[in-house]
PDB file of C-alpha atoms in Angstrom:
ATOM      1  CA  MET A   1     -33.694-147.237  16.684  1.00 97.00           C
ATOM      2  CA  ARG A   2     -33.150-150.375  14.592  1.00 98.00           C
ATOM      3  CA  ILE A   3     -32.630-149.486  10.930  1.00 99.00           C
ATOM      4  CA  PHE A   4     -32.655-151.755   7.886  1.00 99.00           C
ATOM      5  CA  VAL A   5     -30.698-150.189   5.032  1.00 99.00           C
ATOM      6  CA  ALA A   6     -31.030-151.543   1.496  1.00 99.00           C
ATOM      7  CA  GLY A   7     -28.097-150.446  -0.626  1.00 98.00           C
ATOM      8  CA  ALA A   8     -25.945-150.065   2.468  1.00 98.00           C
ATOM      9  CA  SER A   9     -22.652-150.742   0.675  1.00 98.00           C
ATOM     10  CA  GLY A  10     -23.148-147.994  -1.918  1.00 97.00           C
ATOM     11  CA  VAL A  11     -21.727-144.485  -1.769  1.00 97.00           C
ATOM     12  CA  LEU A  12     -24.619-143.042   0.217  1.00 98.00           C
ATOM     13  CA  GLY A  13     -24.967-146.114   2.409  1.00 98.00           C
ATOM     14  CA  CYS A  14     -21.290-146.021   3.347  1.00 98.00           C
ATOM     15  CA  ALA A  15     -21.659-142.367   4.318  1.00 99.00           C
ATOM     16  CA  PHE A  16     -24.856-142.995   6.297  1.00 99.00           C
ATOM     17  CA  LEU A  17     -23.880-146.061   8.330  1.00 99.00           C
ATOM     18  CA  PRO A  18     -21.177-144.370  10.454  1.00 99.00           C
ATOM     19  CA  LEU A  19     -23.513-141.454  11.189  1.00 99.00           C
ATOM     20  CA  ALA A  20     -26.345-143.753  12.248  1.00 99.00           C
ATOM     21  CA  LEU A  21     -24.104-145.898  14.430  1.00 99.00           C
ATOM     22  CA  ALA A  22     -22.526-142.845  16.052  1.00 99.00           C
ATOM     23  CA  ALA A  23     -26.031-141.621  16.879  1.00 99.00           C
ATOM     24  CA  GLY A  24     -26.683-144.847  18.779  1.00 99.00           C
ATOM     25  CA  HIS A  25     -28.799-146.668  16.208  1.00 99.00           C
ATOM     26  CA  GLU A  26     -28.490-150.335  15.253  1.00 99.00           C
ATOM     27  CA  VAL A  27     -28.012-150.892  11.528  1.00 99.00           C
ATOM     28  CA  VAL A  28     -28.689-153.976   9.449  1.00 99.00           C
ATOM     29  CA  GLY A  29     -27.343-153.413   5.961  1.00 99.00           C
ATOM     30  CA  MET A  30     -28.391-155.303   2.843  1.00 99.00           C
ATOM     31  CA  ALA A  31     -25.943-155.900   0.002  1.00 97.00           C
ATOM     32  CA  ARG A  32     -26.129-158.001  -3.136  1.00 95.00           C
ATOM     33  CA  SER A  33     -22.709-159.629  -2.697  1.00 96.00           C
ATOM     34  CA  SER A  34     -20.313-160.931  -0.071  1.00 97.00           C
ATOM     35  CA  GLN A  35     -17.981-158.064  -0.958  1.00 97.00           C
ATOM     36  CA  GLY A  36     -20.713-155.567  -0.139  1.00 98.00           C
ATOM     37  CA  ALA A  37     -21.477-157.440   3.071  1.00 98.00           C
ATOM     38  CA  ALA A  38     -17.823-157.180   4.091  1.00 99.00           C
ATOM     39  CA  THR A  39     -17.966-153.423   3.531  1.00 98.00           C
ATOM     40  CA  ILE A  40     -21.022-153.134   5.777  1.00 99.00           C
ATOM     41  CA  GLU A  41     -19.400-155.240   8.488  1.00 98.00           C
ATOM     42  CA  ALA A  42     -16.217-153.144   8.335  1.00 98.00           C
ATOM     43  CA  LEU A  43     -18.314-150.030   8.920  1.00 98.00           C
ATOM     44  CA  GLY A  44     -19.870-151.596  12.019  1.00 98.00           C
ATOM     45  CA  GLY A  45     -23.220-152.691  10.607  1.00 99.00           C
ATOM     46  CA  THR A  46     -24.779-156.149  10.582  1.00 99.00           C
ATOM     47  CA  PRO A  47     -24.720-157.408   6.989  1.00 99.00           C
ATOM     48  CA  VAL A  48     -27.270-159.483   5.141  1.00 98.00           C
ATOM     49  CA  VAL A  49     -26.905-160.617   1.535  1.00 98.00           C
ATOM     50  CA  ALA A  50     -29.952-160.539  -0.730  1.00 98.00           C
ATOM     51  CA  ASP A  51     -30.756-159.756  -4.344  1.00 97.00           C
ATOM     52  CA  ALA A  52     -32.922-156.641  -4.436  1.00 98.00           C
ATOM     53  CA  PHE A  53     -35.063-158.268  -7.134  1.00 97.00           C
ATOM     54  CA  ASP A  54     -35.674-161.431  -5.084  1.00 98.00           C
ATOM     55  CA  ARG A  55     -38.897-160.488  -3.350  1.00 98.00           C
ATOM     56  CA  GLU A  56     -38.954-163.449  -0.973  1.00 98.00           C
ATOM     57  CA  ALA A  57     -35.324-163.022   0.063  1.00 98.00           C
ATOM     58  CA  VAL A  58     -35.711-159.299   0.674  1.00 99.00           C
ATOM     59  CA  THR A  59     -38.908-159.766   2.648  1.00 98.00           C
ATOM     60  CA  ALA A  60     -37.322-162.472   4.782  1.00 98.00           C
ATOM     61  CA  ALA A  61     -34.279-160.292   5.455  1.00 98.00           C
ATOM     62  CA  VAL A  62     -36.402-157.335   6.523  1.00 99.00           C
ATOM     63  CA  VAL A  63     -38.797-159.370   8.666  1.00 98.00           C
ATOM     64  CA  GLU A  64     -35.952-161.179  10.430  1.00 98.00           C
ATOM     65  CA  SER A  65     -34.276-157.843  11.153  1.00 98.00           C
ATOM     66  CA  ARG A  66     -37.362-156.448  12.956  1.00 98.00           C
ATOM     67  CA  PRO A  67     -36.559-152.847  11.995  1.00 99.00           C
ATOM     68  CA  ASP A  68     -38.194-149.694  13.257  1.00 98.00           C
ATOM     69  CA  VAL A  69     -37.483-148.087   9.901  1.00 99.00           C
ATOM     70  CA  VAL A  70     -36.489-149.276   6.428  1.00 99.00           C
ATOM     71  CA  VAL A  71     -34.156-147.038   4.424  1.00 99.00           C
ATOM     72  CA  ASN A  72     -34.070-147.588   0.665  1.00 99.00           C
ATOM     73  CA  LEU A  73     -30.788-146.361  -0.835  1.00 99.00           C
ATOM     74  CA  LEU A  74     -30.835-148.755  -3.776  1.00 98.00           C
ATOM     75  CA  THR A  75     -29.515-147.692  -7.166  1.00 95.00           C
ATOM     76  CA  ASP A  76     -28.272-149.552 -10.225  1.00 93.00           C
ATOM     77  CA  LEU A  77     -25.679-147.352 -11.888  1.00 84.00           C
ATOM     78  CA  GLY A  78     -23.380-150.055 -13.218  1.00 75.00           C
ATOM     79  CA  SER A  79     -24.709-150.031 -16.761  1.00 69.00           C
ATOM     80  CA  GLY A  80     -25.241-146.291 -16.862  1.00 67.00           C
ATOM     81  CA  THR A  81     -28.693-146.748 -18.402  1.00 77.00           C
ATOM     82  CA  SER A  82     -31.955-145.222 -17.236  1.00 87.00           C
ATOM     83  CA  ALA A  83     -33.754-148.547 -17.699  1.00 92.00           C
ATOM     84  CA  SER A  84     -31.695-150.459 -15.128  1.00 93.00           C
ATOM     85  CA  ASN A  85     -32.037-147.759 -12.502  1.00 94.00           C
ATOM     86  CA  ALA A  86     -35.746-147.433 -13.274  1.00 96.00           C
ATOM     87  CA  ARG A  87     -36.275-151.128 -12.702  1.00 96.00           C
ATOM     88  CA  ILE A  88     -34.703-151.113  -9.250  1.00 97.00           C
ATOM     89  CA  ARG A  89     -36.735-148.059  -8.267  1.00 98.00           C
ATOM     90  CA  VAL A  90     -40.017-149.636  -9.345  1.00 98.00           C
ATOM     91  CA  GLU A  91     -39.576-153.277  -8.372  1.00 98.00           C
ATOM     92  CA  ALA A  92     -37.296-153.117  -5.351  1.00 98.00           C
ATOM     93  CA  GLY A  93     -38.975-149.956  -4.096  1.00 98.00           C
ATOM     94  CA  ALA A  94     -42.343-151.693  -3.921  1.00 98.00           C
ATOM     95  CA  THR A  95     -40.820-154.826  -2.400  1.00 98.00           C
ATOM     96  CA  LEU A  96     -39.192-152.895   0.438  1.00 98.00           C
ATOM     97  CA  VAL A  97     -42.426-151.109   1.308  1.00 98.00           C
ATOM     98  CA  GLU A  98     -44.274-154.434   1.417  1.00 98.00           C
ATOM     99  CA  ALA A  99     -41.456-156.008   3.436  1.00 98.00           C
ATOM    100  CA  ALA A 100     -41.549-153.172   5.957  1.00 98.00           C
ATOM    101  CA  GLN A 101     -45.275-153.684   6.381  1.00 97.00           C
ATOM    102  CA  ALA A 102     -44.750-157.425   6.848  1.00 98.00           C
ATOM    103  CA  ALA A 103     -42.170-156.638   9.530  1.00 98.00           C
ATOM    104  CA  GLY A 104     -44.604-154.347  11.329  1.00 97.00           C
ATOM    105  CA  SER A 105     -42.874-151.105  10.384  1.00 97.00           C
ATOM    106  CA  ASP A 106     -44.742-148.241   8.718  1.00 92.00           C
ATOM    107  CA  ARG A 107     -41.642-146.054   8.413  1.00 97.00           C
ATOM    108  CA  VAL A 108     -39.864-146.145   5.030  1.00 99.00           C
ATOM    109  CA  ILE A 109     -37.340-143.587   3.799  1.00 99.00           C
ATOM    110  CA  ALA A 110     -36.455-143.716   0.111  1.00 99.00           C
ATOM    111  CA  GLU A 111     -33.731-142.098  -1.963  1.00 99.00           C
ATOM    112  CA  SER A 112     -35.079-140.252  -4.995  1.00 99.00           C
ATOM    113  CA  ILE A 113     -33.730-137.548  -7.323  1.00 98.00           C
ATOM    114  CA  SER A 114     -34.389-133.831  -7.669  1.00 98.00           C
ATOM    115  CA  TRP A 115     -34.020-133.402 -11.456  1.00 98.00           C
ATOM    116  CA  VAL A 116     -37.572-134.546 -12.122  1.00 98.00           C
ATOM    117  CA  HIS A 117     -39.441-131.359 -13.056  1.00 98.00           C
ATOM    118  CA  PRO A 118     -40.216-129.729 -16.414  1.00 97.00           C
ATOM    119  CA  PRO A 119     -37.364-127.456 -17.564  1.00 97.00           C
ATOM    120  CA  SER A 120     -37.781-123.859 -16.420  1.00 97.00           C
ATOM    121  CA  PRO A 121     -35.730-120.976 -15.016  1.00 96.00           C
ATOM    122  CA  GLU A 122     -38.157-120.873 -12.068  1.00 98.00           C
ATOM    123  CA  THR A 123     -37.043-122.615  -8.887  1.00 98.00           C
ATOM    124  CA  ALA A 124     -38.836-125.897  -8.215  1.00 99.00           C
ATOM    125  CA  ASP A 125     -39.886-127.250  -4.840  1.00 98.00           C
ATOM    126  CA  GLU A 126     -41.626-130.366  -3.581  1.00 99.00           C
ATOM    127  CA  SER A 127     -45.006-129.206  -4.913  1.00 98.00           C
ATOM    128  CA  THR A 128     -43.785-128.766  -8.497  1.00 98.00           C
ATOM    129  CA  PRO A 129     -45.280-131.441 -10.807  1.00 98.00           C
ATOM    130  CA  LEU A 130     -43.077-134.173 -12.229  1.00 98.00           C
ATOM    131  CA  ASP A 131     -42.041-133.999 -15.872  1.00 97.00           C
ATOM    132  CA  VAL A 132     -44.174-136.985 -16.873  1.00 96.00           C
ATOM    133  CA  ASP A 133     -44.657-135.748 -20.439  1.00 94.00           C
ATOM    134  CA  SER A 134     -40.953-135.718 -21.262  1.00 94.00           C
ATOM    135  CA  GLY A 135     -39.500-137.813 -24.071  1.00 93.00           C
ATOM    136  CA  GLU A 136     -37.367-140.913 -23.730  1.00 94.00           C
ATOM    137  CA  PRO A 137     -35.123-141.877 -22.075  1.00 93.00           C
ATOM    138  CA  ARG A 138     -36.027-139.247 -19.463  1.00 95.00           C
ATOM    139  CA  ARG A 139     -39.642-140.384 -19.360  1.00 96.00           C
ATOM    140  CA  THR A 140     -38.544-143.833 -18.175  1.00 96.00           C
ATOM    141  CA  THR A 141     -36.710-142.223 -15.273  1.00 97.00           C
ATOM    142  CA  ILE A 142     -39.565-139.897 -14.328  1.00 98.00           C
ATOM    143  CA  LEU A 143     -42.194-142.642 -14.348  1.00 98.00           C
ATOM    144  CA  ALA A 144     -39.958-144.861 -12.215  1.00 98.00           C
ATOM    145  CA  VAL A 145     -39.465-142.036  -9.720  1.00 98.00           C
ATOM    146  CA  GLU A 146     -43.220-141.501  -9.641  1.00 99.00           C
ATOM    147  CA  SER A 147     -43.742-145.205  -8.908  1.00 98.00           C
ATOM    148  CA  LEU A 148     -41.073-145.295  -6.191  1.00 99.00           C
ATOM    149  CA  GLU A 149     -42.381-142.197  -4.474  1.00 99.00           C
ATOM    150  CA  SER A 150     -46.021-143.297  -4.652  1.00 98.00           C
ATOM    151  CA  ALA A 151     -45.175-146.668  -3.102  1.00 98.00           C
ATOM    152  CA  THR A 152     -43.105-145.063  -0.355  1.00 98.00           C
ATOM    153  CA  LEU A 153     -45.729-142.461   0.488  1.00 98.00           C
ATOM    154  CA  ALA A 154     -48.613-144.947   0.484  1.00 95.00           C
ATOM    155  CA  GLY A 155     -47.931-145.736   4.128  1.00 89.00           C
ATOM    156  CA  PRO A 156     -48.599-143.266   6.940  1.00 92.00           C
ATOM    157  CA  ASN A 157     -44.928-142.500   7.628  1.00 97.00           C
ATOM    158  CA  GLY A 158     -43.181-142.620   4.267  1.00 98.00           C
ATOM    159  CA  VAL A 159     -40.422-140.109   3.532  1.00 99.00           C
ATOM    160  CA  VAL A 160     -38.921-139.389   0.115  1.00 99.00           C
ATOM    161  CA  LEU A 161     -35.591-137.581  -0.147  1.00 99.00           C
ATOM    162  CA  ARG A 162     -34.993-136.056  -3.557  1.00 99.00           C
ATOM    163  CA  PHE A 163     -31.248-135.652  -3.721  1.00 99.00           C
ATOM    164  CA  GLY A 164     -29.370-133.414  -6.093  1.00 99.00           C
ATOM    165  CA  GLN A 165     -26.601-134.892  -8.205  1.00 98.00           C
ATOM    166  CA  LEU A 166     -24.369-136.639  -5.680  1.00 98.00           C
ATOM    167  CA  TYR A 167     -20.711-135.715  -5.723  1.00 98.00           C
ATOM    168  CA  GLY A 168     -17.758-136.666  -3.559  1.00 97.00           C
ATOM    169  CA  PRO A 169     -15.598-139.803  -3.289  1.00 96.00           C
ATOM    170  CA  GLY A 170     -17.084-142.826  -5.018  1.00 96.00           C
ATOM    171  CA  THR A 171     -19.499-140.841  -7.197  1.00 96.00           C
ATOM    172  CA  TRP A 172     -19.411-140.187 -10.930  1.00 96.00           C
ATOM    173  CA  TYR A 173     -18.122-136.691 -10.136  1.00 97.00           C
ATOM    174  CA  ALA A 174     -15.084-137.900  -8.159  1.00 97.00           C
ATOM    175  CA  ARG A 175     -11.630-137.513  -9.667  1.00 96.00           C
ATOM    176  CA  ASP A 176     -11.681-141.215 -10.585  1.00 96.00           C
ATOM    177  CA  GLY A 177     -15.383-141.238 -11.509  1.00 96.00           C
ATOM    178  CA  ARG A 178     -17.150-141.777 -14.806  1.00 95.00           C
ATOM    179  CA  PHE A 179     -17.718-138.103 -15.589  1.00 96.00           C
ATOM    180  CA  ALA A 180     -14.106-137.242 -14.774  1.00 97.00           C
ATOM    181  CA  GLU A 181     -12.920-139.839 -17.270  1.00 97.00           C
ATOM    182  CA  LEU A 182     -15.364-138.464 -19.820  1.00 96.00           C
ATOM    183  CA  ALA A 183     -14.143-134.924 -19.199  1.00 97.00           C
ATOM    184  CA  ARG A 184     -10.493-135.902 -19.618  1.00 97.00           C
ATOM    185  CA  ALA A 185     -11.414-137.529 -22.922  1.00 97.00           C
ATOM    186  CA  GLY A 186     -13.027-134.271 -24.040  1.00 94.00           C
ATOM    187  CA  GLY A 187     -16.498-135.784 -24.057  1.00 95.00           C
ATOM    188  CA  LEU A 188     -18.256-133.752 -21.363  1.00 94.00           C
ATOM    189  CA  PRO A 189     -19.770-130.594 -22.905  1.00 94.00           C
ATOM    190  CA  ALA A 190     -20.674-127.446 -20.985  1.00 96.00           C
ATOM    191  CA  THR A 191     -24.369-126.811 -21.613  1.00 97.00           C
ATOM    192  CA  GLU A 192     -27.078-124.466 -20.412  1.00 97.00           C
ATOM    193  CA  THR A 193     -28.715-127.227 -18.335  1.00 98.00           C
ATOM    194  CA  VAL A 194     -29.029-126.190 -14.676  1.00 98.00           C
ATOM    195  CA  THR A 195     -28.084-128.832 -12.109  1.00 98.00           C
ATOM    196  CA  SER A 196     -28.516-128.926  -8.331  1.00 98.00           C
ATOM    197  CA  PHE A 197     -25.774-130.817  -6.490  1.00 98.00           C
ATOM    198  CA  VAL A 198     -25.318-132.246  -3.005  1.00 98.00           C
ATOM    199  CA  HIS A 199     -22.249-133.843  -1.451  1.00 98.00           C
ATOM    200  CA  ALA A 200     -22.761-137.494  -0.476  1.00 98.00           C
ATOM    201  CA  GLU A 201     -21.902-136.751   3.159  1.00 98.00           C
ATOM    202  CA  ASP A 202     -24.482-133.963   3.314  1.00 99.00           C
ATOM    203  CA  ALA A 203     -27.028-136.317   1.753  1.00 99.00           C
ATOM    204  CA  ALA A 204     -26.232-138.930   4.402  1.00 99.00           C
ATOM    205  CA  ALA A 205     -26.744-136.331   7.121  1.00 99.00           C
ATOM    206  CA  ALA A 206     -30.202-135.679   5.687  1.00 99.00           C
ATOM    207  CA  VAL A 207     -31.045-139.393   5.843  1.00 99.00           C
ATOM    208  CA  LEU A 208     -30.111-139.422   9.524  1.00 99.00           C
ATOM    209  CA  LEU A 209     -32.279-136.401  10.295  1.00 99.00           C
ATOM    210  CA  ALA A 210     -35.135-137.804   8.212  1.00 99.00           C
ATOM    211  CA  LEU A 211     -35.515-140.656  10.685  1.00 99.00           C
ATOM    212  CA  ASP A 212     -37.550-138.136  12.684  1.00 98.00           C
ATOM    213  CA  TRP A 213     -39.070-136.015   9.923  1.00 99.00           C
ATOM    214  CA  PRO A 214     -42.799-135.901   9.165  1.00 98.00           C
ATOM    215  CA  ALA A 215     -44.005-137.992   6.247  1.00 98.00           C
ATOM    216  CA  GLY A 216     -43.585-136.339   2.878  1.00 99.00           C
ATOM    217  CA  VAL A 217     -41.179-135.343   0.126  1.00 99.00           C
ATOM    218  CA  TYR A 218     -38.054-133.243   0.699  1.00 99.00           C
ATOM    219  CA  ASP A 219     -35.557-131.796  -1.756  1.00 99.00           C
ATOM    220  CA  VAL A 220     -31.995-132.234  -0.511  1.00 99.00           C
ATOM    221  CA  VAL A 221     -29.671-130.037  -2.562  1.00 99.00           C
ATOM    222  CA  ASP A 222     -26.939-127.485  -1.927  1.00 98.00           C
ATOM    223  CA  ASP A 223     -27.414-123.725  -2.093  1.00 97.00           C
ATOM    224  CA  GLU A 224     -26.014-123.071  -5.559  1.00 97.00           C
ATOM    225  CA  PRO A 225     -27.720-124.614  -8.597  1.00 98.00           C
ATOM    226  CA  ALA A 226     -25.627-123.958 -11.682  1.00 98.00           C
ATOM    227  CA  ALA A 227     -25.635-124.357 -15.445  1.00 98.00           C
ATOM    228  CA  GLY A 228     -23.107-126.672 -17.053  1.00 98.00           C
ATOM    229  CA  THR A 229     -21.386-123.645 -18.528  1.00 97.00           C
ATOM    230  CA  GLU A 230     -20.619-122.627 -14.941  1.00 97.00           C
ATOM    231  CA  TRP A 231     -19.805-125.876 -13.153  1.00 98.00           C
ATOM    232  CA  GLY A 232     -18.310-127.688 -16.153  1.00 97.00           C
ATOM    233  CA  PRO A 233     -15.070-125.667 -16.383  1.00 97.00           C
ATOM    234  CA  VAL A 234     -14.600-125.808 -12.591  1.00 97.00           C
ATOM    235  CA  PHE A 235     -15.043-129.578 -12.631  1.00 98.00           C
ATOM    236  CA  ALA A 236     -12.727-130.005 -15.609  1.00 97.00           C
ATOM    237  CA  ARG A 237      -9.910-128.105 -13.930  1.00 96.00           C
ATOM    238  CA  ALA A 238     -10.370-130.103 -10.717  1.00 96.00           C
ATOM    239  CA  VAL A 239      -9.970-133.447 -12.507  1.00 97.00           C
ATOM    240  CA  GLY A 240      -7.181-132.392 -14.856  1.00 97.00           C
ATOM    241  CA  ALA A 241      -9.317-132.169 -17.974  1.00 97.00           C
ATOM    242  CA  PRO A 242      -9.361-129.569 -20.749  1.00 96.00           C
ATOM    243  CA  ASP A 243     -12.001-126.867 -20.557  1.00 95.00           C
ATOM    244  CA  PRO A 244     -15.254-128.348 -21.887  1.00 96.00           C
ATOM    245  CA  ALA A 245     -16.572-127.141 -25.208  1.00 92.00           C
ATOM    246  CA  PRO A 246     -19.719-124.988 -24.937  1.00 93.00           C
ATOM    247  CA  SER A 247     -22.738-126.802 -26.299  1.00 94.00           C
ATOM    248  CA  THR A 248     -26.516-126.475 -26.436  1.00 93.00           C
ATOM    249  CA  SER A 249     -28.573-129.319 -24.972  1.00 92.00           C
ATOM    250  CA  GLY A 250     -32.025-127.850 -25.538  1.00 89.00           C
ATOM    251  CA  ASP A 251     -32.747-128.542 -21.858  1.00 92.00           C
ATOM    252  CA  LEU A 252     -32.784-125.646 -19.391  1.00 94.00           C
ATOM    253  CA  GLY A 253     -32.809-127.981 -16.426  1.00 96.00           C
ATOM    254  CA  ARG A 254     -34.207-126.396 -13.280  1.00 98.00           C
ATOM    255  CA  PRO A 255     -32.954-124.958 -10.000  1.00 98.00           C
ATOM    256  CA  VAL A 256     -34.351-126.669  -6.892  1.00 99.00           C
ATOM    257  CA  SER A 257     -35.054-125.219  -3.443  1.00 98.00           C
ATOM    258  CA  ASN A 258     -33.888-126.847  -0.210  1.00 98.00           C
ATOM    259  CA  ALA A 259     -36.112-124.670   1.997  1.00 99.00           C
ATOM    260  CA  ALA A 260     -38.295-127.513   3.298  1.00 99.00           C
ATOM    261  CA  ALA A 261     -35.327-129.598   4.464  1.00 99.00           C
ATOM    262  CA  ARG A 262     -33.681-126.528   5.970  1.00 99.00           C
ATOM    263  CA  ALA A 263     -36.853-125.785   7.930  1.00 99.00           C
ATOM    264  CA  LEU A 264     -36.444-129.170   9.627  1.00 99.00           C
ATOM    265  CA  GLY A 265     -32.838-128.605  10.615  1.00 98.00           C
ATOM    266  CA  TRP A 266     -30.802-129.835   7.658  1.00 99.00           C
ATOM    267  CA  ALA A 267     -28.230-127.599   6.020  1.00 98.00           C
ATOM    268  CA  PRO A 268     -25.424-128.612   3.677  1.00 98.00           C
ATOM    269  CA  ALA A 269     -21.993-128.379   5.271  1.00 97.00           C
ATOM    270  CA  ARG A 270     -20.797-127.768   1.722  1.00 96.00           C
ATOM    271  CA  ARG A 271     -23.107-124.993   0.602  1.00 93.00           C
ATOM    272  CA  SER A 272     -21.669-124.968  -2.906  1.00 94.00           C
ATOM    273  CA  TRP A 273     -20.130-127.518  -5.241  1.00 96.00           C
ATOM    274  CA  ARG A 274     -17.316-125.111  -6.160  1.00 94.00           C
ATOM    275  CA  GLU A 275     -14.695-126.254  -3.674  1.00 88.00           C
ATOM    276  CA  PHE A 276     -15.334-129.986  -3.629  1.00 92.00           C
ATOM    277  CA  LEU A 277     -16.617-131.006  -7.076  1.00 95.00           C
ATOM    278  CA  GLY A 278     -14.088-133.347  -8.660  1.00 91.00           C
ATOM    279  CA  ALA A 279     -12.263-134.102  -5.405  1.00 82.00           C
TER     280      ALA A 279
END
């Protein structure tokens, strides 16, 4: 299979490319810079440089690649704001779907997030409504996810993968990541908010399997959702930070089920965040 991967030089892209190549697929990876292109080439992919917000450039790159499937792993986490990530989901997400259609491919797989439902102690699944009535800045994120997923699923073979919070090397939860630095500075509180995690390598394995999954939405999370009061101290110790101060966020968060993905053959090699969070 010939695969076009947007965001191929990011954490998830770098985990996915070796898996796809080892499985015998051809991979064309899109990056926004020559540095990203060099990363893709070093991993064995064929790089192409294009700005995700340049509709004509992205379309040309996809069409010239003649892919069987387009994989959207784009994120914009540099600024740490919900607005920047929302923009890339909405604008680039739609562009990639249109580009896939122009290239003659009706198969698009898009990275989404699993923390999108109204707070509740009840476990959410793919049928649980999105939290569209939330306040800002969360509302910006939810509406962008809704737009991304709608665009992806508009075609006959669109697949949306709602990942838990990614952890592992290169993520915000790595020992040298943003949250680790925050924790060491004493600025990461332990709250009641429940989070579902997934290791980046397990997420990449799901992308590979999803090449053959039926169209639809799938939650890709590990087996142990946990409140910040539970995972926070474990994370802090792993990154050499003081125990986080207990705090109330007013947000219960929500546990998420991975049953649908498991039914199609995916299972996290790291069933819990406990051993690897902060590594």
